Coordinates of C-alpha atoms in Angstrom, one line a residue:
Chain Q
M75 CA 0.0 0.0 0.0
S76 CA 1.2 3.5 -0.8
L77 CA -0.6 6.8 -1.0
R78 CA -0.7 9.7 -3.4
V79 CA -1.4 13.1 -1.8
I80 CA -2.5 15.9 -4.2
A81 CA -2.5 19.5 -3.1
T82 CA -4.9 21.9 -4.9
G83 CA -4.8 24.7 -2.3
G84 CA -7.9 25.6 -0.2
T85 CA -8.1 26.9 3.3
F86 CA -6.0 24.0 4.6
D87 CA -2.9 25.4 2.9
K88 CA -3.4 29.2 3.2
S89 CA -0.6 31.2 4.7
Y90 CA -0.6 34.8 6.2
D91 CA 1.3 37.4 4.2
P92 CA 2.7 39.9 6.7
L93 CA 3.2 42.6 4.0
T94 CA -0.4 42.6 2.7
G95 CA -2.3 41.1 5.6
A96 CA -3.9 38.6 3.2
L97 CA -4.1 34.8 3.3
V98 CA -2.2 33.5 0.3
F99 CA -0.7 30.4 -1.1
V100 CA 3.1 29.9 -0.7
E101 CA 4.8 26.5 -0.7
S102 CA 2.4 23.8 0.5
I103 CA 2.5 22.8 4.1
L104 CA 1.7 19.2 3.3
P105 CA 5.2 17.8 3.3
T106 CA 5.8 19.4 6.7
A107 CA 2.5 18.1 8.0
I108 CA 3.2 14.5 6.7
A109 CA 6.6 14.5 8.3
R110 CA 5.1 15.8 11.6
A111 CA 2.6 13.0 11.5
R112 CA 5.6 10.5 11.5
V113 CA 4.0 8.6 8.6
T114 CA 5.9 5.5 7.6
L115 CA 3.6 4.5 4.7
P116 CA 5.1 5.4 1.3
V117 CA 3.6 8.7 0.2
S118 CA 4.1 10.5 -3.1
F119 CA 3.2 14.2 -2.9
E120 CA 2.0 16.1 -5.9
P121 CA 1.5 19.9 -5.7
L122 CA -1.0 20.3 -8.5
L123 CA -2.8 23.6 -7.9
A124 CA -2.8 26.3 -5.3
L125 CA -6.2 27.8 -5.5
D126 CA -9.1 29.0 -3.3
S127 CA -11.7 26.5 -4.4
L128 CA -14.1 29.4 -5.2
D129 CA -11.6 30.2 -8.0
M130 CA -11.7 26.8 -9.5
D131 CA -13.4 26.2 -12.9
D132 CA -14.1 23.2 -15.1
T133 CA -10.5 23.2 -16.4
H134 CA -9.1 23.0 -13.0
R135 CA -11.4 20.1 -12.1
A136 CA -10.4 18.3 -15.3
Q137 CA -6.8 18.7 -14.2
I138 CA -7.6 17.1 -10.8
L139 CA -9.5 14.3 -12.4
S140 CA -6.6 13.7 -14.8
A141 CA -4.1 13.6 -11.9
C142 CA -6.2 10.9 -10.3
E143 CA -6.4 8.9 -13.6
R144 CA -2.7 8.9 -14.1
S145 CA -1.8 8.3 -10.5
P146 CA 0.2 5.1 -10.2
E147 CA -1.2 4.8 -6.6
N148 CA -4.7 3.6 -6.2
N149 CA -5.3 5.3 -2.9
I150 CA -5.4 9.1 -3.2
V151 CA -5.9 12.0 -0.8
I152 CA -6.8 15.4 -2.4
I153 CA -6.5 18.5 -0.2
H154 CA -9.1 20.9 -1.5
G155 CA -11.0 24.0 -0.5
T156 CA -14.3 23.3 1.1
D157 CA -16.5 25.7 -0.8
T158 CA -16.5 23.6 -4.0
M159 CA -15.2 20.3 -2.6
R160 CA -18.5 18.7 -3.5
E161 CA -18.3 19.9 -7.1
T162 CA -14.8 18.4 -7.6
A163 CA -15.9 15.2 -5.9
Q164 CA -18.8 15.0 -8.4
V165 CA -16.5 15.3 -11.4
I166 CA -14.2 12.6 -10.1
G167 CA -17.1 10.4 -8.9
A168 CA -18.8 10.5 -12.2
A169 CA -15.6 9.3 -13.9
G170 CA -16.0 5.9 -12.2
L171 CA -12.3 5.3 -11.5
K172 CA -11.2 2.0 -9.9
K173 CA -9.4 4.0 -7.2
T174 CA -10.2 5.2 -3.7
V175 CA -10.2 9.0 -3.7
V176 CA -10.7 11.0 -0.5
L177 CA -11.1 14.8 -0.6
A178 CA -10.3 16.7 2.5
G179 CA -9.7 20.2 3.6
A180 CA -10.0 22.4 6.6
M181 CA -12.2 25.1 8.0
V182 CA -9.2 26.8 9.6
P183 CA -5.8 27.0 7.9
Y184 CA -3.1 24.6 9.2
R185 CA -0.9 27.5 10.2
I186 CA -3.6 29.1 12.4
E187 CA -4.3 28.3 16.0
S188 CA -6.8 25.5 16.6
S189 CA -6.9 24.4 13.0
D190 CA -8.7 21.2 12.1
A191 CA -6.3 20.6 9.2
L192 CA -4.1 18.0 10.8
F193 CA -7.0 16.0 12.2
N194 CA -8.6 16.0 8.7
L195 CA -5.4 14.9 7.1
G196 CA -5.1 12.0 9.5
F197 CA -8.8 11.1 8.9
A198 CA -8.2 11.2 5.1
F199 CA -5.1 9.1 5.3
A200 CA -7.0 6.3 7.0
A201 CA -10.1 6.6 4.8
A202 CA -8.0 6.5 1.6
Q203 CA -6.5 3.2 2.8
L204 CA -9.6 1.5 4.3
S205 CA -12.4 2.4 1.9
A206 CA -13.4 0.5 -1.2
P207 CA -12.8 2.2 -4.5
G208 CA -15.0 5.3 -4.8
V209 CA -14.9 9.0 -4.2
F210 CA -15.4 10.5 -0.8
V211 CA -15.4 13.7 1.2
A212 CA -13.8 13.5 4.6
M213 CA -14.7 16.4 6.9
N214 CA -16.0 16.9 10.5
G215 CA -14.9 13.4 11.5
Q216 CA -17.1 11.7 8.9
L217 CA -16.8 10.1 5.5
F218 CA -19.4 11.1 2.9
A219 CA -19.9 9.5 -0.5
W220 CA -19.4 12.0 -3.3
D221 CA -23.0 12.0 -4.4
R222 CA -24.5 12.3 -0.9
V223 CA -22.8 15.3 0.7
Q224 CA -23.2 19.0 0.8
K225 CA -21.6 21.9 2.7
N226 CA -23.9 23.7 5.0
K227 CA -22.3 27.2 4.6
T228 CA -24.3 28.7 7.5
A229 CA -23.1 26.2 10.0
G230 CA -19.7 25.6 8.4
V231 CA -20.1 21.9 8.4
F232 CA -20.5 19.1 5.8
E233 CA -23.7 17.0 6.0
S234 CA -25.5 14.2 4.2
R235 CA -27.9 15.0 1.5
Chain S
M158 CA -22.9 5.7 13.8
S159 CA -21.5 7.1 17.0
L160 CA -18.1 6.8 18.6
R161 CA -16.7 6.1 22.0
V162 CA -13.4 7.7 22.9
I163 CA -11.6 6.3 25.9
A164 CA -8.7 8.2 27.5
T165 CA -6.1 6.1 29.3
G166 CA -3.2 8.7 29.4
G167 CA 0.0 8.2 27.4
T168 CA 2.3 10.6 25.8
F169 CA -0.7 12.0 23.8
D170 CA -2.2 13.6 26.9
K171 CA 0.9 14.6 28.9
S172 CA 1.1 18.2 30.0
Y173 CA 4.1 20.3 31.2
D174 CA 4.1 21.2 34.9
P175 CA 5.8 24.6 35.3
L176 CA 6.5 24.0 39.0
T177 CA 8.3 20.7 38.7
G178 CA 9.4 20.7 35.1
A179 CA 7.9 17.2 34.7
L180 CA 5.4 16.0 32.1
V181 CA 2.3 15.0 34.0
F182 CA -1.4 14.2 33.5
V183 CA -3.9 17.0 34.2
E184 CA -7.4 17.1 32.6
S185 CA -7.5 15.2 29.3
I186 CA -7.0 17.3 26.2
L187 CA -9.3 15.1 24.2
P188 CA -12.5 17.1 24.5
T189 CA -10.6 20.2 23.3
A190 CA -9.0 18.2 20.5
I191 CA -12.4 16.8 19.3
A192 CA -13.9 20.3 19.4
R193 CA -11.0 21.7 17.4
A194 CA -11.5 18.9 14.9
R195 CA -15.1 20.2 14.3
V196 CA -16.4 16.6 14.6
T197 CA -20.1 16.4 14.0
L198 CA -20.4 12.6 14.6
P199 CA -21.8 11.9 18.0
V200 CA -18.9 11.1 20.4
S201 CA -19.1 10.0 24.0
F202 CA -15.9 10.6 25.9
E203 CA -14.8 8.4 28.8
P204 CA -11.8 9.5 30.8
L205 CA -10.9 6.1 32.2
L206 CA -7.2 6.3 33.3
A207 CA -4.4 8.8 33.2
L208 CA -1.2 6.7 33.1
D209 CA 2.1 6.4 31.4
S210 CA 1.6 3.1 29.6
L211 CA 4.8 1.8 31.2
D212 CA 3.0 2.1 34.5
M213 CA 0.0 -0.1 33.4
D214 CA -0.4 -3.6 34.8
D215 CA -2.9 -6.4 34.2
T216 CA -5.5 -4.7 36.4
H217 CA -5.4 -1.6 34.2
R218 CA -5.7 -3.6 31.1
A219 CA -8.7 -5.5 32.5
Q220 CA -10.3 -2.1 33.2
I221 CA -9.8 -1.1 29.6
L222 CA -11.2 -4.3 28.3
S223 CA -14.1 -3.9 30.6
A224 CA -14.7 -0.4 29.3
C225 CA -14.8 -1.8 25.8
E226 CA -17.2 -4.6 26.7
R227 CA -19.7 -2.3 28.4
S228 CA -19.5 0.5 25.8
P229 CA -22.9 1.0 24.2
E230 CA -21.0 2.2 21.0
N231 CA -19.5 -0.5 18.8
N232 CA -16.9 1.8 17.4
I233 CA -14.2 2.7 20.0
V234 CA -11.0 4.8 19.9
I235 CA -8.6 4.3 22.8
I236 CA -5.9 6.9 23.4
H237 CA -3.0 5.0 25.0
G238 CA 0.7 5.3 25.6
T239 CA 2.8 3.8 22.9
D240 CA 5.2 1.7 25.0
T241 CA 2.6 -1.0 25.9
M242 CA 0.0 -0.2 23.3
R243 CA 0.6 -3.6 21.8
E244 CA 0.1 -5.4 25.1
T245 CA -3.2 -3.7 25.8
A246 CA -4.3 -4.4 22.2
Q247 CA -3.5 -8.1 22.8
V248 CA -5.7 -8.3 25.9
I249 CA -8.6 -6.7 24.0
G250 CA -7.9 -8.6 20.8
A251 CA -7.9 -12.0 22.6
A252 CA -11.4 -11.2 24.1
G253 CA -12.9 -11.4 20.6
L254 CA -15.5 -8.6 21.0
K255 CA -17.8 -7.9 18.2
K256 CA -16.7 -4.2 18.1
T257 CA -14.2 -2.2 16.2
V258 CA -11.5 -1.0 18.7
V259 CA -8.7 1.3 17.5
L260 CA -5.8 2.1 19.8
A261 CA -3.9 5.3 19.0
G262 CA -1.4 7.5 20.8
A263 CA 1.4 10.0 20.0
M264 CA 5.2 10.1 19.9
V265 CA 5.0 13.8 20.9
P266 CA 2.4 15.2 23.4
Y267 CA -0.5 17.1 21.9
R268 CA 0.5 20.3 23.7
I269 CA 4.1 20.3 22.3
E270 CA 5.1 21.8 19.0
S271 CA 5.0 19.5 16.0
S272 CA 3.0 16.8 17.8
D273 CA 1.6 13.9 15.8
A274 CA -1.3 13.6 18.2
L275 CA -4.0 15.4 16.2
F276 CA -3.2 13.5 13.0
N277 CA -3.3 10.2 14.9
L278 CA -6.6 11.1 16.4
G279 CA -8.1 11.9 13.0
F280 CA -6.6 8.6 11.6
A281 CA -8.2 6.6 14.5
F282 CA -11.6 8.3 14.1
A283 CA -11.7 7.1 10.5
A284 CA -10.3 3.7 11.2
A285 CA -12.8 3.1 14.0
Q286 CA -15.7 3.9 11.7
L287 CA -14.4 2.1 8.5
S288 CA -12.8 -1.1 9.8
A289 CA -14.7 -4.4 10.4
P290 CA -14.9 -5.6 14.0
G291 CA -11.5 -6.3 15.4
V292 CA -8.7 -4.7 17.4
F293 CA -6.2 -2.4 15.7
V294 CA -3.3 -0.1 16.4
A295 CA -3.2 3.2 14.5
M296 CA 0.2 4.9 14.4
N297 CA 2.5 6.4 11.8
G298 CA -0.3 6.7 9.2
Q299 CA -0.9 3.0 9.2
L300 CA -3.4 0.6 10.7
F301 CA -2.1 -2.6 12.2
A302 CA -4.0 -5.7 13.4
W303 CA -3.5 -6.3 17.1
D304 CA -1.6 -9.5 16.6
R305 CA 0.7 -8.3 13.9
V306 CA 2.3 -5.1 15.3
Q307 CA 5.3 -4.2 17.4
K308 CA 6.9 -0.9 18.4
N309 CA 10.4 -0.5 17.2
K310 CA 11.7 1.5 20.2
T311 CA 15.0 2.4 18.5
A312 CA 13.3 4.1 15.6
G313 CA 10.3 5.2 17.5
V314 CA 7.8 3.7 15.0
F315 CA 5.3 0.9 14.8
E316 CA 5.8 -1.8 12.3
S317 CA 4.4 -5.1 11.2
R318 CA 5.6 -8.3 12.8
Chain Z
M32 CA 4.4 50.4 39.4
S33 CA 1.4 49.2 37.5
L34 CA 0.6 49.1 33.8
R35 CA -2.4 50.0 31.7
V36 CA -2.9 48.0 28.5
I37 CA -5.2 49.4 25.9
A38 CA -6.4 47.3 23.0
T39 CA -7.4 49.1 19.8
G40 CA -7.4 46.2 17.4
G41 CA -4.7 45.8 14.7
T42 CA -3.1 42.7 13.2
F43 CA -2.0 41.6 16.7
D44 CA -5.6 40.9 17.7
K45 CA -7.0 39.5 14.4
S46 CA -8.8 36.2 14.5
Y47 CA -9.7 33.8 11.6
D48 CA -13.4 33.4 10.9
P49 CA -14.0 29.9 9.7
L50 CA -17.3 30.8 8.1
T51 CA -16.2 33.7 5.9
G52 CA -12.4 33.0 5.7
A53 CA -11.7 36.6 6.7
L54 CA -9.5 37.9 9.5
V55 CA -11.8 39.7 12.0
F56 CA -11.9 41.0 15.5
V57 CA -13.5 38.9 18.2
E58 CA -12.7 39.1 21.9
S59 CA -9.2 40.5 22.4
I60 CA -6.5 37.9 23.0
L61 CA -4.7 40.3 25.3
P62 CA -5.9 38.9 28.7
T63 CA -5.0 35.4 27.5
A64 CA -1.5 36.6 26.3
I65 CA -0.9 38.4 29.6
A66 CA -1.8 35.4 31.6
R67 CA 0.4 33.2 29.4
A68 CA 3.3 35.6 30.1
R69 CA 2.9 34.9 33.9
V70 CA 2.9 38.6 34.6
T71 CA 2.8 39.5 38.3
L72 CA 2.9 43.2 37.8
P73 CA -0.6 44.7 38.3
V74 CA -2.1 45.3 34.9
S75 CA -5.4 46.9 34.1
F76 CA -6.7 46.0 30.7
E77 CA -8.9 48.3 28.6
P78 CA -10.5 47.0 25.4
L79 CA -11.1 50.4 23.8
L80 CA -11.4 49.8 20.0
A81 CA -11.2 46.8 17.7
L82 CA -10.2 48.3 14.4
D83 CA -7.8 47.7 11.5
S84 CA -5.6 50.8 11.9
L85 CA -6.3 51.7 8.2
D86 CA -9.9 52.2 9.3
M87 CA -9.0 54.7 12.1
D88 CA -9.8 58.3 11.7
D89 CA -9.2 61.5 13.8
T90 CA -12.1 60.6 16.1
H91 CA -10.6 57.2 17.0
R92 CA -7.2 58.8 17.7
A93 CA -8.9 61.4 19.9
Q94 CA -10.5 58.5 21.8
I95 CA -7.1 56.8 22.3
L96 CA -5.5 60.1 23.4
S97 CA -8.4 60.6 25.9
A98 CA -7.9 57.0 27.2
C99 CA -4.2 57.9 27.9
E100 CA -5.1 61.1 29.6
R101 CA -7.6 59.6 32.0
S102 CA -5.6 56.5 32.7
P103 CA -4.8 56.3 36.4
E104 CA -1.6 54.4 35.5
N105 CA 1.3 56.5 34.2
N106 CA 2.8 53.5 32.2
I107 CA 0.7 52.6 29.2
V108 CA 0.9 50.0 26.5
I109 CA -1.3 50.5 23.4
I110 CA -1.8 47.5 21.1
H111 CA -2.4 49.1 17.7
G112 CA -2.3 48.2 14.0
T113 CA 1.0 48.9 12.3
D114 CA -0.2 50.8 9.3
T115 CA -1.1 54.0 11.1
M116 CA 0.7 53.4 14.4
R117 CA 3.0 56.4 13.7
E118 CA 0.0 58.7 13.1
T119 CA -1.6 57.7 16.4
A120 CA 1.8 58.1 18.1
Q121 CA 2.0 61.6 16.7
V122 CA -1.4 62.6 18.1
I123 CA -0.5 61.3 21.6
G124 CA 3.1 62.6 21.4
A125 CA 2.0 66.2 20.5
A126 CA -0.2 66.2 23.6
G127 CA 2.8 66.2 25.8
L128 CA 1.4 63.9 28.6
K129 CA 3.6 63.3 31.6
K130 CA 3.2 59.5 31.0
T131 CA 5.1 56.8 29.3
V132 CA 3.1 55.5 26.4
V133 CA 4.4 52.6 24.2
L134 CA 2.5 51.6 21.1
A135 CA 3.1 48.1 19.8
G136 CA 1.5 45.7 17.4
A137 CA 2.4 42.7 15.2
M138 CA 3.2 41.9 11.6
V139 CA 1.6 38.5 12.1
P140 CA -1.6 37.9 14.2
Y141 CA -1.0 36.4 17.7
R142 CA -3.2 33.4 16.7
I143 CA -1.1 32.6 13.6
E144 CA 2.0 30.4 13.5
S145 CA 5.3 32.2 14.0
S146 CA 3.7 35.5 15.2
D147 CA 5.8 38.2 16.5
A148 CA 2.9 39.4 18.8
L149 CA 4.0 37.9 22.1
F150 CA 7.6 39.1 21.7
N151 CA 6.4 42.6 20.9
L152 CA 4.1 42.5 23.9
G153 CA 7.0 41.6 26.2
F154 CA 9.1 44.3 24.7
A155 CA 6.4 46.9 25.2
F156 CA 5.8 45.8 28.8
A157 CA 9.5 46.5 29.6
A158 CA 9.7 49.7 27.6
A159 CA 6.6 51.1 29.3
Q160 CA 8.2 50.5 32.7
L161 CA 11.7 51.6 31.9
S162 CA 11.4 54.6 29.7
A163 CA 11.1 58.2 30.8
P164 CA 7.7 59.9 30.1
G165 CA 7.2 60.2 26.4
V166 CA 5.5 58.4 23.5
F167 CA 7.2 55.5 21.7
V168 CA 6.7 52.8 19.1
A169 CA 8.0 49.4 20.0
M170 CA 8.5 47.1 16.9
N171 CA 11.2 44.9 15.5
G172 CA 13.0 44.7 18.8
Q173 CA 13.6 48.4 18.9
L174 CA 12.1 51.4 20.6
F175 CA 11.5 54.5 18.5
A176 CA 10.5 58.0 19.7
W177 CA 7.1 59.0 18.3
D178 CA 8.5 61.8 16.1
R179 CA 11.4 59.8 14.6
V180 CA 9.8 56.6 13.3
Q181 CA 8.2 55.4 10.1
K182 CA 6.9 52.1 8.7
N183 CA 8.8 50.9 5.6
K184 CA 5.8 49.2 4.0
T185 CA 7.9 47.4 1.3
A186 CA 10.1 45.7 3.8
G187 CA 7.4 45.4 6.5
V188 CA 9.6 46.9 9.2
F189 CA 9.8 50.1 11.3
E190 CA 12.8 52.3 11.0
S191 CA 14.2 55.6 12.2
R192 CA 13.5 58.8 10.2
Chain H
M39 CA 23.2 49.8 19.6
S40 CA 23.6 46.1 19.2
L41 CA 22.8 43.2 21.4
R42 CA 24.6 40.0 22.4
V43 CA 22.3 37.0 23.2
I44 CA 24.0 34.2 25.2
A45 CA 22.3 30.8 25.5
T46 CA 23.0 28.7 28.5
G47 CA 20.1 26.2 28.3
G48 CA 17.3 26.3 30.9
T49 CA 13.6 25.5 30.6
F50 CA 13.3 28.1 27.8
D51 CA 15.4 26.0 25.4
K52 CA 14.3 22.5 26.3
S53 CA 13.0 20.2 23.6
Y54 CA 11.0 17.0 23.8
D55 CA 12.8 13.8 22.8
P56 CA 10.2 11.4 21.2
L57 CA 12.4 8.4 21.8
T58 CA 13.0 8.8 25.5
G59 CA 10.1 11.0 26.5
A60 CA 12.5 13.4 28.2
L61 CA 13.0 17.1 27.9
V62 CA 16.5 17.6 26.5
F63 CA 18.7 20.2 24.8
V64 CA 19.1 20.1 21.1
E65 CA 20.1 23.1 18.9
S66 CA 19.0 26.3 20.6
I67 CA 15.7 27.7 19.5
L68 CA 17.0 31.3 20.0
P69 CA 17.9 32.1 16.4
T70 CA 14.5 30.9 15.3
A71 CA 12.8 32.9 18.0
I72 CA 14.7 36.1 17.1
A73 CA 13.9 35.7 13.4
R74 CA 10.2 35.2 14.3
A75 CA 10.3 38.4 16.4
R76 CA 11.4 40.3 13.2
V77 CA 14.2 42.0 15.1
T78 CA 16.1 44.5 13.0
L79 CA 18.6 45.4 15.7
P80 CA 22.0 43.8 15.1
V81 CA 22.1 40.7 17.4
S82 CA 25.1 38.4 17.8
F83 CA 24.1 35.0 19.2
E84 CA 26.5 33.0 21.3
P85 CA 25.4 29.4 22.2
L86 CA 27.6 29.0 25.3
L87 CA 26.1 26.2 27.4
A88 CA 23.1 23.9 27.2
L89 CA 22.3 23.0 30.8
D90 CA 19.5 22.7 33.2
S91 CA 20.4 25.5 35.7
L92 CA 20.3 23.0 38.6
D93 CA 23.3 21.3 36.9
M94 CA 25.4 24.5 36.9
D95 CA 28.3 24.9 39.2
D96 CA 30.9 27.6 39.9
T97 CA 32.9 26.7 36.8
H98 CA 29.8 27.3 34.5
R99 CA 29.1 30.6 36.2
A100 CA 32.7 31.6 35.7
Q101 CA 32.3 30.8 32.0
I102 CA 29.1 32.9 31.8
L103 CA 30.8 35.8 33.5
S104 CA 33.8 35.5 31.2
A105 CA 31.4 35.6 28.2
C106 CA 30.0 38.8 29.5
E107 CA 33.4 40.3 30.1
R108 CA 34.7 39.6 26.6
S109 CA 31.5 40.5 24.8
P110 CA 32.1 43.4 22.4
E111 CA 28.5 44.4 22.9
N112 CA 27.6 46.3 26.1
N113 CA 24.0 45.2 26.1
I114 CA 23.6 41.5 26.9
V115 CA 20.7 39.1 27.2
I116 CA 21.4 35.7 28.9
I117 CA 18.9 33.0 28.5
H118 CA 19.2 30.9 31.7
G119 CA 17.3 28.3 33.7
T120 CA 15.1 29.8 36.5
D121 CA 16.2 27.6 39.4
T122 CA 19.6 29.2 39.8
M123 CA 19.2 32.4 37.7
R124 CA 19.6 34.4 40.9
E125 CA 22.9 32.7 41.7
T126 CA 24.4 33.4 38.3
A127 CA 23.1 37.0 38.4
Q128 CA 25.0 37.4 41.7
V129 CA 28.2 36.2 40.2
I130 CA 27.9 38.6 37.3
G131 CA 26.6 41.4 39.5
A132 CA 29.4 41.2 42.0
A133 CA 31.9 41.6 39.1
G134 CA 30.8 45.2 38.6
L135 CA 31.0 45.2 34.8
K136 CA 30.1 48.4 32.9
K137 CA 27.6 46.6 30.9
T138 CA 23.8 46.0 31.0
V139 CA 23.2 42.3 31.5
V140 CA 19.7 40.9 31.6
L141 CA 19.0 37.3 32.6
A142 CA 15.8 35.8 31.4
G143 CA 14.3 32.4 31.1
A144 CA 10.9 30.7 31.0
M145 CA 8.6 28.7 33.2
V146 CA 7.3 26.7 30.2
P147 CA 9.7 25.7 27.3
Y148 CA 9.4 27.7 24.1
R149 CA 8.3 24.7 22.1
I150 CA 5.4 23.9 24.5
E151 CA 1.9 25.3 24.2
S152 CA 1.3 28.5 26.1
S153 CA 4.9 29.2 26.8
D154 CA 6.0 32.5 28.4
A155 CA 9.4 32.2 26.6
L156 CA 8.8 34.6 23.7
F157 CA 7.3 37.3 25.9
N158 CA 10.2 37.0 28.3
L159 CA 12.6 37.3 25.4
G160 CA 10.9 40.5 24.1
F161 CA 10.9 41.9 27.7
A162 CA 14.7 41.1 28.0
F163 CA 15.5 42.7 24.6
A164 CA 13.9 46.0 25.8
A165 CA 15.4 45.9 29.2
A166 CA 18.9 45.2 27.9
Q167 CA 18.6 48.3 25.7
L168 CA 16.9 50.6 28.1
S169 CA 18.5 49.9 31.5
A170 CA 21.6 51.6 32.8
P171 CA 24.7 49.3 33.3
G172 CA 24.0 46.7 35.9
V173 CA 22.8 43.1 36.2
F174 CA 19.1 42.3 36.1
V175 CA 16.6 39.4 36.2
A176 CA 13.6 39.8 33.8
M177 CA 10.7 37.4 34.6
N178 CA 7.0 37.7 35.1
G179 CA 6.8 41.1 33.3
Q180 CA 9.1 42.7 35.8
L181 CA 12.8 43.7 36.0
F182 CA 14.6 42.9 39.2
A183 CA 18.1 44.1 40.3
W184 CA 20.4 41.1 40.7
D185 CA 20.7 41.6 44.5
R186 CA 17.1 42.1 45.2
V187 CA 15.4 39.1 43.6
Q188 CA 14.4 35.6 44.6
K189 CA 12.5 32.8 43.0
N190 CA 9.4 31.7 44.9
K191 CA 9.5 28.0 44.0
T192 CA 6.1 27.2 45.5
A193 CA 4.4 29.8 43.4
G194 CA 6.7 29.6 40.4
V195 CA 7.3 33.3 40.2
F196 CA 10.2 35.7 40.8
E197 CA 9.7 38.4 43.5
S198 CA 11.6 41.2 45.3
R199 CA 13.6 40.4 48.4

């Protein structure tokens, strides 16, 4: 068993820019987070995109799907913004790959106090190894099938639909 | 689906005592960690023990087994010290419960910089929901069956045996 | 000796809002920061404003000056945004109070990884006790007189002028 | 103005060893802490010792005094364990150097949650620049003369004597 981790940006990976006061994308925190987690499973990391998921369009989703298709690993974690995580999950889900793909993100950036990012990463690492082939969203300590999930933007949580 | 989380102490939950300079057990960090993780799954938390796992004996392991037996939830996460995690897993594993029990811990306390604790908690939350009944150790981004795991104390990692 | 600490907002005190993804003001972190610092000096904390300093106008600066004037303590720390810290320092400096007033802030919010906020707070606590009456800006490990300081916005540092 | 920062170990600089579970000294965190603080003042860093201050003897204190004597900078911060900070301050104080020497430490290691270390470092940086020649202890948000301070080990705070 080995895992592919694909970074696409999202809140998980945002960083504070002291000069502008904005949250921006710099180098992905994922290699640091995986080292911190003391993971001994072979992991190949692919920094594919660095986008707020509200800025993603069909072309970006096609790129993500393509990255899943050509991944030599059959167990894939995608770190993704929460706002359109469901939309990307639908594109990958509809493709019917024979791989286990788990999308995860964070409501608070990894680099900010009390972030849920590291928990979600751990959850996704387990889900990507233990679930049958399919496409899933891992958030709030739960695993949702790609076609039965929505983000409740008022409450800031994912829920079944 | 709902989850039982049982605290028994271990490195995961150690706290620095400014007066003595020692790492000690105070109130468990687990409720704080679960809140931070924004978990929406129903979780019942049971603070059972607060011990370094090197200080555990057969009586303590019997208490942990008993807590698993009487748990109304069939999906259980046990936070445990790493040094004798395997021994406790063997006691629970040999009992043949029809429940999914995942033991997890940390190499670095939750409250210390660059801790693996929150990742391992997320991993265990997924493993406890997604695995068939059985007893498992979740460390280093991997899930090990209770009778096929050992801690390599020189390297500080869990591995198959 | 006792100290007054006045919060006015600024980067120091910004907090991440998981629902909107914006950095906003909630309850000031200052009481938490002062407790963490294990300060035994008597401190009275005054949460006066909660503003990005770019949003401050003359009325706000008059409020801050007034808070300094009526402060029963003669040693005052003001936590303030960096963008117009100099302007506020000038308003207080021109008033010629017989008090020691130290303005400090942060380039990275207290709640974000690798923040300079706690260091700057410690620096300001010392400067407010050890400096003669006057108005000062404490940033980047240096103390600047109110009429000889400017923010270099390209480099993100304060410097003499 | 430039500053010399001398590391001698102490709680401030302790690091958790995942293999042994002990708090030990590895490379000093001070260069990282000073960079995080965005200090623009010239600072020369001298990693002199790496000891728990309970393990210091007269030879170590002579080494620290000697480092102060030969320091080309007249403003010196010494990071030191709290248990015998007063004893070292007395050795340096009795030498009557024409330099400003500020000893500081921490009750909680820098690398542990809610540490006072970074605040104390900021406080010491200001005190070392703003105080007249002499030897001081900077802890708990206060500056104490070397011959009028003691550690209250029950309360874990420094106080006047």
